[in-house]
């Protein structure tokens, strides 16, 4: 835990919103008293829980800021909620910190629950870190390189969290469509389910509906698929343009 | 009039090797074409009392290489360059093969970069370069030094170098009339108005860069282009040692929505820059973000120069017309994904010049469009796979933050590094080990899936 020289935002309201956050203000402000925030209010969980120490200290202290270029590392901002409370005009420098984020990677031992490794919480923690950095991009330093590799998390943890729920959804849709299409075709043509499976047209319909369920999940997906297809062929078209005759009506493709 | 053997002049789609003796009269197709086309250079009349005259517009790597090859081939070459000491805003990285292929002296290279760091949007840093052998490096050059050297070599080979600005060009009426170039000659005097002059030449190579006037003169069409913005920053010596032989690449939405930000070491300072195609208006914002990401390492630096330039994204629709061909940036030969252009400019200049030398039989005969088409054919055949692969890489990995995270993760793999450097340094798409390729494919898909899954998690958090 480092002693942090904290800069506090003058308006009390912002600090009360998030007592864990002490944004730095790189503009000159009068300092009344200099406070060292002893307890680095780093919550053990990522949720930015409130802490009384933070609230009390945040009220009065302001420090003469350092020049804009430098970003001192003694920030005590606990987590990704940093961005929320900074309602000052000048840019604040917040650094990502977390108790479980050690030496540029996640300390996996801290994620054990009941003696078993809780991969879900690792995934959530990494997502929070990335979100924080997307909102507050920060500088890379050679002293604290970031080394985390997502392949540490085993494949079945990813499957369980993301693939299985979606697979359930899609299979459910396919089953519903299949049942009603089978019923519908049967009622119209009198062909039973077993006989439908022997018919080429019905099999085609089946293929189309499975593909549809897989690829088209929202209305926008139709346009997206078309745009994707155009995109894949665009570069080639740009290169072949040199081989096309400008005024000829027949579209000619290059020999290559 | 003697009968000429004609080759069917419709580009390459109908001609084939066994048709060289095909005799026909091709009727006029458009107003641009003459009614009688003499296309087989083999049967072009010899030039009486003189050699072929070719003008190369633009004296960068493309122009210099083209002029040298032309002059060595016995062709009367004139190189027109508007600014002899042009300090071009450029990354300045050349692959190893360029040093060998163009016989560059080693003192042109300011630095040899043997390590690169790729930094993802969440600052995950990956070092690449472990697989490089002792003698392999990426050369960092100063453009003014490289360009001047290539021009001097062209001059030594017999080309005439003129300091002038190309203005416009009169297209010829007949198949053997000359092109009339209008240019302003400065003759080395800076700030002077210069004298307007004209010159007649048989063929023109347009090597005048991204805003090519030659391209405009032949109605070559437009291309999409990226804006690259760069600041040269002189940093304190102790920080410079970190960049001694290391270059950095930053990816992320903050740095660029469709390209990357970079810190490249130069002779005694670093170049920090970024680029974009789609959000050109925000380029200053992206530059600030790039500086922010590198802040710790360039702290205390002083900006000594700010520069920007356009980078073509794809070739122009028409890269040649009659006896005028485009090479280098003027043609749009910059790769996607890495934005590399110097080597391809020089190589295309050389290839075009070689085609002219061959087609004119060392300057004895007149050339025509089919000879220049041979250069296009050779170029496309040799380098289109490279361009295609880089295009796919850009499309897949520069799409979004998750894709970039996956990209950086993939770069940590040794096999990827080996393949990447092999193809970059030697410009060949080396056949890899199929088993490793399969593993690579699986890993790539895995990385992409994981990164996108994390993005969905992030979206869940934002709700």
XYZ file of C-alpha atoms in Angstrom:
719
model
C 0.000 0.000 0.000
C 1.542 3.227 -0.944
C 1.062 6.498 0.697
C -0.554 8.617 -1.836
C -0.300 12.285 -2.268
C -3.747 12.849 -3.368
C -5.344 15.611 -5.242
C -8.943 16.061 -4.417
C -11.620 17.692 -6.407
C -12.856 20.775 -4.559
C -16.546 20.135 -4.976
C -17.562 17.830 -2.195
C -20.340 16.326 -4.213
C -18.069 14.608 -6.628
C -15.962 13.118 -3.928
C -19.004 11.825 -2.150
C -20.144 10.161 -5.309
C -17.037 8.139 -5.284
C -14.821 8.506 -2.302
C -12.364 6.053 -3.701
C -11.462 8.313 -6.503
C -9.040 11.088 -6.036
C -8.524 12.675 -9.375
C -5.449 14.689 -10.069
C -5.890 18.242 -11.160
C -3.027 19.547 -13.205
C -4.115 23.117 -12.874
C -2.940 25.402 -10.228
C -5.190 25.405 -7.205
C -4.623 26.880 -3.847
C -3.796 24.274 -1.318
C -5.147 24.698 2.105
C -3.695 21.735 3.788
C -1.690 18.871 2.573
C -3.091 15.538 3.419
C -1.592 12.207 2.913
C -4.161 9.636 2.383
C -2.887 6.863 4.546
C -5.257 4.145 3.850
C -5.206 3.559 0.193
C -8.815 2.890 -0.216
C -8.327 0.052 -2.547
C -11.294 -2.168 -2.236
C -10.573 -5.806 -2.233
C -13.360 -6.351 -4.681
C -13.640 -4.499 -7.909
C -16.870 -2.824 -7.123
C -15.555 0.379 -5.676
C -17.119 0.006 -2.297
C -17.252 3.082 -0.201
C -14.791 3.579 2.502
C -15.069 6.012 5.356
C -11.428 7.000 5.223
C -11.790 8.138 1.698
C -14.848 10.177 2.420
C -13.347 12.060 5.289
C -10.088 12.841 3.634
C -11.541 13.980 0.405
C -13.075 17.115 1.696
C -10.415 19.696 2.106
C -7.189 18.776 0.503
C -5.770 20.034 -2.674
C -2.202 19.831 -3.796
C -0.240 22.019 -6.108
C -0.295 19.994 -9.272
C 2.707 18.738 -11.101
C 3.214 19.682 -14.746
C 0.927 18.086 -17.259
C 3.455 15.717 -18.862
C 4.215 13.681 -15.779
C 1.725 11.187 -14.508
C 2.709 10.354 -10.980
C 1.948 6.818 -10.085
C 0.804 7.449 -6.583
C -2.797 7.511 -7.471
C -5.094 5.776 -5.113
C -7.964 5.297 -7.399
C -9.276 1.914 -6.744
C -10.862 0.736 -9.870
C -12.586 1.356 -13.090
C -15.153 3.685 -11.586
C -12.541 6.398 -11.746
C -13.925 8.056 -14.783
C -17.308 8.714 -13.304
C -16.556 11.256 -10.616
C -14.124 13.494 -12.454
C -16.242 16.426 -13.418
C -13.449 18.967 -13.726
C -12.447 20.760 -16.815
C -8.789 19.852 -16.735
C -7.809 16.332 -17.717
C -7.397 14.063 -14.770
C -4.905 11.278 -14.763
C -6.241 8.105 -13.330
C -4.392 4.870 -13.287
C -5.876 1.434 -13.241
C -5.242 -0.352 -10.014
C -6.684 -3.372 -8.354
C -5.671 -5.556 -5.481
C -5.638 -8.676 -7.613
C -3.728 -7.037 -10.475
C -0.150 -7.674 -9.555
C 2.936 -7.045 -11.660
C 1.029 -6.574 -14.853
C -1.078 -9.696 -14.628
C -3.858 -11.215 -12.599
C -2.777 -13.065 -9.491
C -4.807 -16.198 -10.014
C -4.495 -17.331 -6.428
C -6.695 -14.458 -5.335
C -9.576 -15.720 -7.414
C -10.107 -18.987 -5.659
C -13.475 -19.564 -4.101
C -13.924 -22.420 -1.661
C -10.607 -23.811 -2.725
C -11.639 -24.035 -6.375
C -10.507 -21.705 -9.110
C -13.262 -19.287 -10.114
C -12.533 -18.550 -13.764
C -15.659 -16.516 -14.267
C -14.449 -13.866 -11.905
C -11.124 -13.698 -13.746
C -12.984 -13.102 -16.990
C -15.112 -10.408 -15.397
C -12.093 -8.765 -13.810
C -10.252 -8.611 -17.124
C -13.337 -7.213 -18.834
C -13.528 -4.485 -16.217
C -9.889 -3.657 -16.680
C -10.280 -3.388 -20.429
C -13.342 -1.233 -20.073
C -11.492 1.068 -17.724
C -8.623 1.396 -20.129
C -10.896 1.996 -23.075
C -12.450 4.905 -21.241
C -9.197 6.160 -19.793
C -6.301 5.176 -21.989
C -3.145 5.292 -20.016
C 0.504 5.312 -20.799
C 2.571 2.189 -20.977
C 5.613 2.106 -18.784
C 8.643 -0.083 -18.881
C 8.600 -0.389 -15.131
C 5.218 -2.037 -15.061
C 4.677 -3.982 -18.264
C 1.326 -5.610 -18.785
C 1.741 -9.277 -19.451
C -1.639 -10.903 -19.088
C -2.563 -13.451 -21.741
C -6.168 -14.561 -21.988
C -5.198 -18.082 -22.974
C -4.428 -18.776 -19.322
C -8.139 -19.155 -18.829
C -9.033 -22.680 -19.946
C -11.198 -23.184 -23.009
C -14.025 -24.847 -21.146
C -14.480 -21.787 -18.926
C -15.049 -19.695 -22.072
C -17.375 -22.316 -23.492
C -19.436 -22.517 -20.366
C -19.809 -18.781 -20.093
C -20.398 -17.742 -23.677
C -20.920 -20.573 -26.059
C -23.364 -22.723 -24.151
C -26.014 -20.093 -23.387
C -26.008 -18.915 -26.965
C -26.074 -22.448 -28.299
C -29.084 -23.132 -26.108
C -30.832 -20.099 -27.498
C -30.140 -20.954 -31.095
C -31.033 -24.588 -30.728
C -34.282 -23.563 -29.109
C -35.083 -21.294 -32.034
C -34.190 -23.983 -34.543
C -36.355 -26.506 -32.713
C -39.350 -24.206 -32.659
C -39.005 -23.316 -36.301
C -38.484 -26.961 -37.194
C -41.540 -28.165 -35.323
C -43.865 -25.607 -36.829
C -42.487 -25.930 -40.337
C -42.888 -29.702 -40.157
C -46.460 -29.303 -38.946
C -47.218 -26.667 -41.550
C -45.826 -28.676 -44.447
C -47.623 -31.756 -43.204
C -50.941 -29.966 -42.968
C -50.542 -28.485 -46.446
C -49.220 -31.486 -48.315
C -50.029 -34.433 -46.124
C -46.410 -35.539 -46.180
C -45.407 -36.813 -42.760
C -42.190 -35.932 -40.997
C -40.338 -39.077 -42.029
C -41.288 -38.638 -45.665
C -40.347 -34.950 -45.563
C -36.834 -35.917 -44.637
C -36.572 -37.959 -47.777
C -37.558 -35.095 -50.031
C -34.848 -32.899 -51.505
C -36.843 -29.682 -51.352
C -37.661 -30.196 -47.707
C -34.057 -30.935 -46.920
C -33.071 -27.693 -48.633
C -35.591 -25.810 -46.555
C -34.159 -27.384 -43.459
C -30.652 -26.311 -44.414
C -31.795 -22.773 -45.137
C -33.560 -22.444 -41.812
C -30.581 -23.756 -39.847
C -28.252 -21.360 -41.666
C -30.717 -18.547 -41.105
C -30.905 -19.194 -37.391
C -27.128 -19.286 -37.190
C -26.292 -16.181 -39.175
C -29.266 -13.913 -38.922
C -30.032 -13.074 -35.351
C -31.122 -9.499 -35.724
C -32.634 -7.582 -38.584
C -29.413 -5.673 -39.081
C -27.517 -8.882 -39.730
C -28.837 -9.112 -43.268
C -27.247 -5.822 -44.233
C -24.157 -6.663 -42.258
C -23.650 -9.910 -44.157
C -24.027 -8.165 -47.481
C -21.589 -5.440 -46.470
C -19.123 -8.096 -45.333
C -19.298 -9.814 -48.679
C -18.737 -6.565 -50.555
C -15.840 -5.761 -48.306
C -14.060 -9.020 -48.955
C -14.146 -8.543 -52.686
C -13.432 -4.815 -52.825
C -9.664 -4.859 -52.667
C -9.410 -7.389 -55.432
C -11.674 -5.275 -57.607
C -9.459 -2.266 -57.019
C -6.411 -4.193 -58.198
C -8.109 -5.687 -61.225
C -9.297 -2.278 -62.338
C -6.086 -1.808 -64.299
C -6.973 -4.768 -66.457
C -10.472 -3.702 -67.308
C -11.157 -1.752 -70.462
C -12.792 1.486 -69.358
C -15.359 1.790 -72.111
C -16.043 -1.803 -72.953
C -19.325 -3.180 -71.778
C -18.121 -6.675 -71.100
C -16.660 -6.999 -67.668
C -13.367 -8.679 -68.050
C -11.341 -10.175 -65.290
C -7.619 -10.337 -65.368
C -5.735 -13.411 -66.295
C -4.375 -13.613 -62.781
C 3.570 0.910 -96.097
C 5.078 -2.342 -95.000
C 2.668 -4.691 -93.366
C 3.027 -4.990 -89.698
C 2.234 -8.027 -87.690
C -0.308 -6.957 -85.243
C -1.104 -8.329 -81.896
C -4.699 -7.975 -80.899
C -4.548 -4.920 -78.721
C -7.090 -5.399 -76.019
C -4.957 -5.593 -72.952
C -3.923 -9.031 -71.942
C -7.199 -10.809 -71.782
C -7.180 -12.083 -75.320
C -3.547 -12.181 -76.185
C -1.713 -15.332 -75.380
C 1.783 -16.618 -76.036
C 0.822 -18.469 -79.183
C -0.813 -15.497 -80.787
C 2.238 -13.444 -81.484
C 1.961 -14.004 -85.205
C -1.689 -13.314 -85.437
C -2.296 -10.806 -88.181
C -5.341 -8.686 -88.115
C -6.537 -5.155 -88.281
C -8.171 -4.235 -85.064
C -10.904 -1.708 -85.645
C -11.008 1.385 -83.569
C -12.863 0.840 -80.312
C -12.881 4.236 -78.801
C -11.836 7.688 -79.729
C -8.731 7.242 -77.652
C -7.371 4.512 -79.800
C -5.995 5.021 -83.247
C -7.478 3.107 -86.088
C -4.285 1.266 -86.824
C -2.501 -0.107 -83.825
C 1.026 -1.252 -84.111
C 1.380 -3.234 -81.002
C 4.104 -5.764 -81.395
C 7.223 -4.027 -80.254
C 9.258 -6.606 -82.041
C 8.123 -5.099 -85.270
C 8.249 -1.469 -84.228
C 10.424 0.550 -86.475
C 13.864 1.276 -85.227
C 14.413 4.779 -84.028
C 16.559 6.547 -86.526
C 19.714 8.193 -85.237
C 18.705 8.307 -81.646
C 17.912 6.308 -78.581
C 14.572 6.118 -76.864
C 13.960 9.157 -74.670
C 12.167 8.561 -71.403
C 11.335 11.099 -68.733
C 10.965 10.085 -65.103
C 8.888 12.578 -63.169
C 9.738 12.551 -59.491
C 13.067 11.751 -57.882
C 12.141 9.645 -54.883
C 12.988 5.970 -54.505
C 10.721 5.022 -57.406
C 12.091 7.690 -59.725
C 15.688 7.139 -58.745
C 15.524 3.387 -59.219
C 13.696 3.722 -62.530
C 16.129 6.303 -63.863
C 19.130 4.211 -62.913
C 17.806 1.091 -64.622
C 16.824 3.032 -67.723
C 20.190 4.727 -67.987
C 22.012 1.462 -67.506
C 19.889 -0.023 -70.262
C 21.122 2.518 -72.734
C 18.066 4.742 -72.791
C 18.275 8.503 -72.795
C 16.837 9.303 -69.376
C 15.746 12.584 -67.886
C 14.781 12.729 -64.205
C 12.764 15.728 -63.062
C 12.616 16.392 -59.332
C 11.158 19.512 -57.766
C 13.022 19.591 -54.464
C 16.425 18.022 -54.241
C 16.728 18.175 -50.472
C 13.177 17.167 -49.732
C 12.933 15.936 -46.176
C 9.914 13.703 -46.546
C 7.638 12.825 -43.650
C 7.999 9.095 -43.576
C 8.452 6.201 -41.212
C 11.672 5.434 -43.011
C 11.711 1.691 -42.554
C 13.204 -0.467 -45.272
C 13.266 -4.260 -45.348
C 16.503 -6.200 -45.423
C 16.050 -7.334 -49.004
C 16.139 -3.758 -50.231
C 19.687 -3.327 -49.028
C 20.772 -6.334 -51.043
C 18.639 -5.799 -54.128
C 19.526 -2.153 -54.540
C 23.103 -2.385 -53.295
C 22.595 0.244 -50.650
C 25.692 1.211 -48.710
C 25.367 0.433 -45.038
C 26.089 3.965 -43.929
C 22.768 5.103 -45.339
C 21.042 3.173 -42.600
C 20.831 5.202 -39.416
C 19.583 2.443 -37.208
C 18.977 -1.266 -37.330
C 15.758 -2.142 -35.601
C 15.802 -5.697 -34.337
C 13.053 -5.548 -31.739
C 9.491 -4.397 -31.959
C 6.901 -3.980 -29.285
C 3.228 -4.328 -30.077
C 0.926 -2.724 -27.545
C -2.735 -3.569 -27.375
C -5.584 -1.262 -26.364
C -5.355 -2.539 -22.791
C -1.593 -2.022 -22.814
C -0.703 -5.671 -23.067
C 2.767 -5.493 -24.559
C 4.326 -8.194 -26.677
C 7.934 -8.279 -27.796
C 8.675 -9.463 -31.289
C 12.043 -10.045 -32.804
C 13.215 -13.038 -30.825
C 13.304 -15.101 -33.983
C 15.500 -12.698 -35.923
C 18.917 -13.952 -36.813
C 22.111 -12.025 -36.229
C 22.263 -10.421 -39.625
C 18.584 -9.579 -39.931
C 17.159 -6.159 -39.138
C 14.756 -3.479 -40.305
C 16.710 -0.530 -41.577
C 15.698 2.980 -40.554
C 16.798 5.619 -43.025
C 16.441 9.314 -43.498
C 14.495 9.810 -46.700
C 16.555 12.768 -47.839
C 19.691 10.646 -47.609
C 18.213 7.626 -49.376
C 16.534 9.588 -52.132
C 19.630 11.649 -52.831
C 21.777 8.546 -52.991
C 19.521 6.823 -55.517
C 19.355 9.952 -57.646
C 23.113 10.316 -57.636
C 23.512 6.755 -58.725
C 21.087 7.354 -61.571
C 23.096 10.372 -62.610
C 26.320 8.386 -62.519
C 24.718 5.784 -64.757
C 24.017 8.429 -67.340
C 20.667 9.973 -66.494
C 20.209 13.724 -66.665
C 18.803 15.069 -63.411
C 16.841 18.294 -63.705
C 15.635 20.350 -60.777
C 12.209 21.347 -61.926
C 8.494 21.113 -61.295
C 6.383 19.151 -63.743
C 3.334 21.154 -64.753
C 1.479 19.321 -67.456
C 1.870 17.094 -70.428
C 0.510 17.145 -73.966
C -0.634 13.742 -75.082
C 0.512 12.608 -78.515
C -1.784 12.346 -81.498
C -0.171 9.403 -83.213
C 1.391 6.287 -81.995
C 4.866 7.595 -82.582
C 4.484 11.276 -81.738
C 6.295 12.410 -78.643
C 4.831 13.518 -75.344
C 5.448 17.196 -74.726
C 6.216 17.936 -71.092
C 5.792 21.400 -69.646
C 7.852 22.070 -66.584
C 9.410 24.891 -64.618
C 13.133 24.597 -64.263
C 14.618 25.878 -61.019
C 18.182 25.004 -61.705
C 19.028 24.757 -58.052
C 18.035 28.271 -57.134
C 15.673 28.219 -54.221
C 12.907 30.738 -54.090
C 13.402 31.739 -57.684
C 10.477 31.730 -60.035
C 12.147 29.371 -62.428
C 11.936 29.281 -66.194
C 9.182 27.535 -68.071
C 10.454 24.928 -70.435
C 9.158 22.145 -72.575
C 10.629 18.833 -73.534
C 9.704 16.102 -75.954
C 10.027 12.511 -74.845
C 8.854 9.159 -76.111
C 7.655 7.739 -72.825
C 7.024 8.926 -69.301
C 7.289 7.192 -65.959
C 5.196 8.940 -63.342
C 6.977 8.589 -60.006
C 5.726 11.813 -58.492
C 4.077 10.488 -55.412
C 0.650 10.429 -53.868
C -0.547 13.666 -55.469
C 0.783 12.703 -58.845
C 0.290 15.191 -61.643
C 1.200 12.611 -64.219
C -1.669 10.507 -62.944
C -3.981 13.435 -63.449
C -2.633 14.021 -66.931
C -3.452 10.498 -68.026
C -6.731 10.409 -66.135
C -5.635 7.506 -64.003
C -8.457 7.833 -61.519
C -8.458 8.356 -57.793
C -7.749 6.223 -54.801
C -8.712 6.249 -51.159
C -5.920 7.459 -49.004
C -4.971 7.614 -45.358
C -3.544 10.623 -43.632
C -0.395 9.879 -41.674
C 0.517 12.460 -39.070
C 3.875 12.429 -37.393
C 5.786 14.453 -34.841
C 9.501 14.218 -34.502
C 10.453 14.415 -30.869
C 13.901 14.750 -29.467
C 13.958 12.896 -26.153
C 16.626 12.842 -23.436
C 19.520 10.476 -24.016
C 18.674 8.018 -21.284
C 15.230 7.559 -22.792
C 16.732 7.256 -26.239
C 18.686 4.171 -25.223
C 15.411 2.318 -24.827
C 14.682 3.018 -28.484
C 18.212 2.149 -29.577
C 17.029 -0.707 -31.752
C 13.384 -0.958 -30.862
C 10.270 0.356 -32.563
C 6.821 0.389 -31.045
C 3.373 -0.052 -32.495
C 0.289 0.994 -30.578
C -3.156 -0.249 -31.540
C -6.466 0.861 -30.148
C -9.543 2.897 -30.886
C -8.001 5.821 -29.066
C -4.924 5.758 -31.262
C -6.557 5.126 -34.608
C -9.808 3.517 -35.746
C -8.266 1.726 -38.699
C -4.505 1.996 -38.471
C -1.859 2.072 -35.769
C 0.211 4.583 -33.878
C 3.962 4.235 -33.874
C 7.169 5.310 -32.221
C 10.058 4.785 -34.623
C 13.610 5.661 -33.723
C 15.474 7.865 -36.153
C 19.012 9.131 -36.197
C 18.890 11.163 -33.000
C 15.214 11.504 -32.238
C 12.026 9.493 -32.370
C 9.094 9.863 -34.700
C 5.746 9.506 -32.988
C 2.780 9.334 -35.278
C -0.508 7.796 -36.275
C -2.765 7.615 -39.276
C -6.324 7.037 -40.383
C -8.459 6.664 -43.463
C -11.953 7.072 -42.143
C -11.627 9.750 -39.476
C -9.190 12.190 -40.979
C -10.696 15.099 -39.073
C -9.766 13.578 -35.730
C -6.132 13.022 -36.534
C -4.918 15.495 -33.925
C -6.928 13.720 -31.283
C -5.380 10.411 -32.305
C -1.937 11.933 -32.176
C -2.541 13.165 -28.637
C -3.687 9.715 -27.650
C -0.574 8.160 -29.173
C 1.605 10.566 -27.264
C -0.332 9.764 -24.150
C 0.237 6.058 -24.528
C 3.937 6.543 -24.962
C 4.044 9.354 -22.442
C 6.246 7.706 -19.892
C 8.860 6.880 -22.459
C 8.996 10.188 -24.276
C 8.715 12.365 -21.190
C 10.689 15.517 -21.352
C 10.944 15.425 -25.095
C 10.791 18.388 -27.381
C 8.845 18.379 -30.588
C 11.187 19.460 -33.347
C 8.974 18.949 -36.363
C 5.387 18.217 -37.253
C 4.536 16.660 -40.567
C 1.766 14.870 -42.395
C 1.361 13.112 -45.709
C -1.203 11.067 -47.606
C -0.749 7.335 -47.994
C -2.580 5.575 -50.819
C -4.766 2.683 -49.759
C -5.051 0.865 -53.055
C -3.847 1.257 -56.637
C -5.374 3.732 -59.024
C -7.880 2.283 -61.497
C -5.574 2.907 -64.458
C -1.921 2.554 -63.765
C -0.804 3.148 -67.306
C -1.977 4.682 -70.505
C -0.257 4.354 -73.863
C 3.385 5.134 -73.175
C 2.960 6.546 -69.690
C 3.189 4.327 -66.632
C 2.829 5.070 -62.948
C 5.067 3.616 -60.285
C 5.442 3.886 -56.540
C 3.017 5.998 -54.523
C 1.704 7.570 -57.717
C 0.377 4.156 -58.685
C -0.777 3.424 -55.144
C 1.571 0.575 -54.250
C 1.400 0.929 -50.495
C 0.511 -2.176 -48.550
C -2.334 -2.267 -46.127
C -1.832 -3.172 -42.502
C 1.771 -1.992 -42.340
C 1.661 0.952 -44.713
C 4.965 0.029 -46.308
C 5.816 1.897 -49.471
C 9.519 2.598 -49.927
C 10.565 -0.844 -51.084
C 7.580 -1.234 -53.384
C 8.190 2.176 -54.892
C 11.795 1.397 -55.726
C 10.981 -2.082 -56.971
C 8.152 -0.909 -59.197
C 10.337 1.827 -60.641
C 12.951 -0.741 -61.460
C 10.440 -3.212 -62.886
C 8.859 -0.617 -65.129
C 12.242 0.539 -66.356
C 13.263 -3.047 -67.064
C 10.119 -3.541 -69.124
C 10.916 -0.430 -71.136
C 14.518 -1.487 -71.678
C 13.426 -4.902 -72.842
C 10.588 -3.677 -75.003
C 12.745 -1.127 -76.732
C 15.672 -3.495 -77.020
C 18.000 -1.240 -75.116
C 16.613 1.925 -76.544
C 16.790 1.032 -80.195
C 13.076 0.738 -80.872
C 9.958 2.609 -79.982
C 7.828 1.073 -77.264
C 4.124 1.003 -76.774
C 1.491 0.128 -74.241
C 1.925 -3.617 -74.444
C 5.506 -3.333 -73.242
C 4.362 -1.354 -70.255
C 1.585 -3.855 -69.627
C 4.267 -6.460 -69.209
C 5.519 -4.518 -66.217
C 2.016 -4.458 -64.732
C 1.646 -8.153 -65.325
C 4.928 -8.958 -63.654
C 4.177 -6.686 -60.737
C 0.750 -8.102 -60.100
C 1.991 -11.649 -60.406
C 4.855 -11.126 -57.984
C 3.238 -8.991 -55.340
C -0.531 -9.374 -55.459
C -0.492 -12.274 -52.957
C 1.455 -10.097 -50.516
C -0.995 -7.238 -50.902
C -3.953 -9.561 -50.539
C -2.644 -11.150 -47.354
C -1.961 -7.783 -45.771
C -5.400 -6.598 -46.766
C -7.000 -9.581 -45.060
C -4.904 -8.981 -41.963
C -5.991 -5.374 -41.832
C -9.635 -6.272 -42.324
C -9.615 -8.925 -39.654
C -7.349 -7.438 -37.023
C -7.820 -3.690 -37.204
C -11.607 -3.826 -37.059
C -12.221 -3.255 -33.383
C -10.550 -3.327 -30.016
C -11.192 -7.034 -29.398
C -9.694 -7.844 -32.773
C -6.626 -5.779 -31.927
C -6.268 -7.506 -28.587
C -6.365 -10.824 -30.382
C -3.811 -9.509 -32.892
C -1.352 -8.574 -30.186
C -1.895 -11.900 -28.464
C -1.188 -13.719 -31.709
C 2.001 -11.752 -32.225
C 3.376 -13.312 -29.096
C 3.522 -16.659 -30.832
C 6.960 -17.582 -32.155
C 5.720 -19.135 -35.340
C 3.782 -15.981 -36.178
C 6.850 -13.879 -35.574
C 8.989 -16.054 -37.777
C 6.486 -16.023 -40.637
C 5.887 -12.292 -40.312
C 9.523 -11.357 -40.371
C 10.335 -13.778 -43.156
C 7.668 -12.301 -45.345
C 8.497 -8.721 -44.432
C 12.255 -8.888 -44.684
C 12.486 -10.951 -47.826
C 9.190 -10.162 -49.457
C 8.324 -13.722 -50.092
C 5.341 -15.634 -48.836
C 7.276 -18.550 -47.459
C 5.465 -21.887 -47.273
C 5.162 -22.735 -43.637
C 4.852 -26.013 -41.843
C 1.247 -27.202 -42.400
C 0.901 -28.536 -38.888
C 2.062 -25.247 -37.458
C -0.273 -23.449 -39.805
C -3.167 -25.459 -38.468
C -2.156 -24.717 -34.910
C -1.873 -21.075 -35.847
C -5.345 -21.066 -37.356
C -6.796 -22.633 -34.232
C -4.976 -20.183 -32.002
C -6.111 -17.236 -34.083
C -9.716 -18.287 -33.884
C -9.298 -18.893 -30.169
C -7.835 -15.436 -29.610
C -10.540 -13.762 -31.625
C -13.265 -15.663 -29.810
C -11.843 -14.835 -26.407
C -11.373 -11.180 -27.221
C -14.906 -10.878 -28.547
C -16.270 -12.713 -25.543
C -14.533 -10.180 -23.333
C -16.084 -7.423 -25.354
C -19.525 -8.859 -24.727
C -18.659 -8.921 -21.057
C -17.633 -5.274 -21.285
C -20.918 -4.433 -22.934
C -22.769 -6.226 -20.181
C -20.912 -4.091 -17.667
C -21.812 -0.870 -19.391
C -25.510 -1.580 -19.195
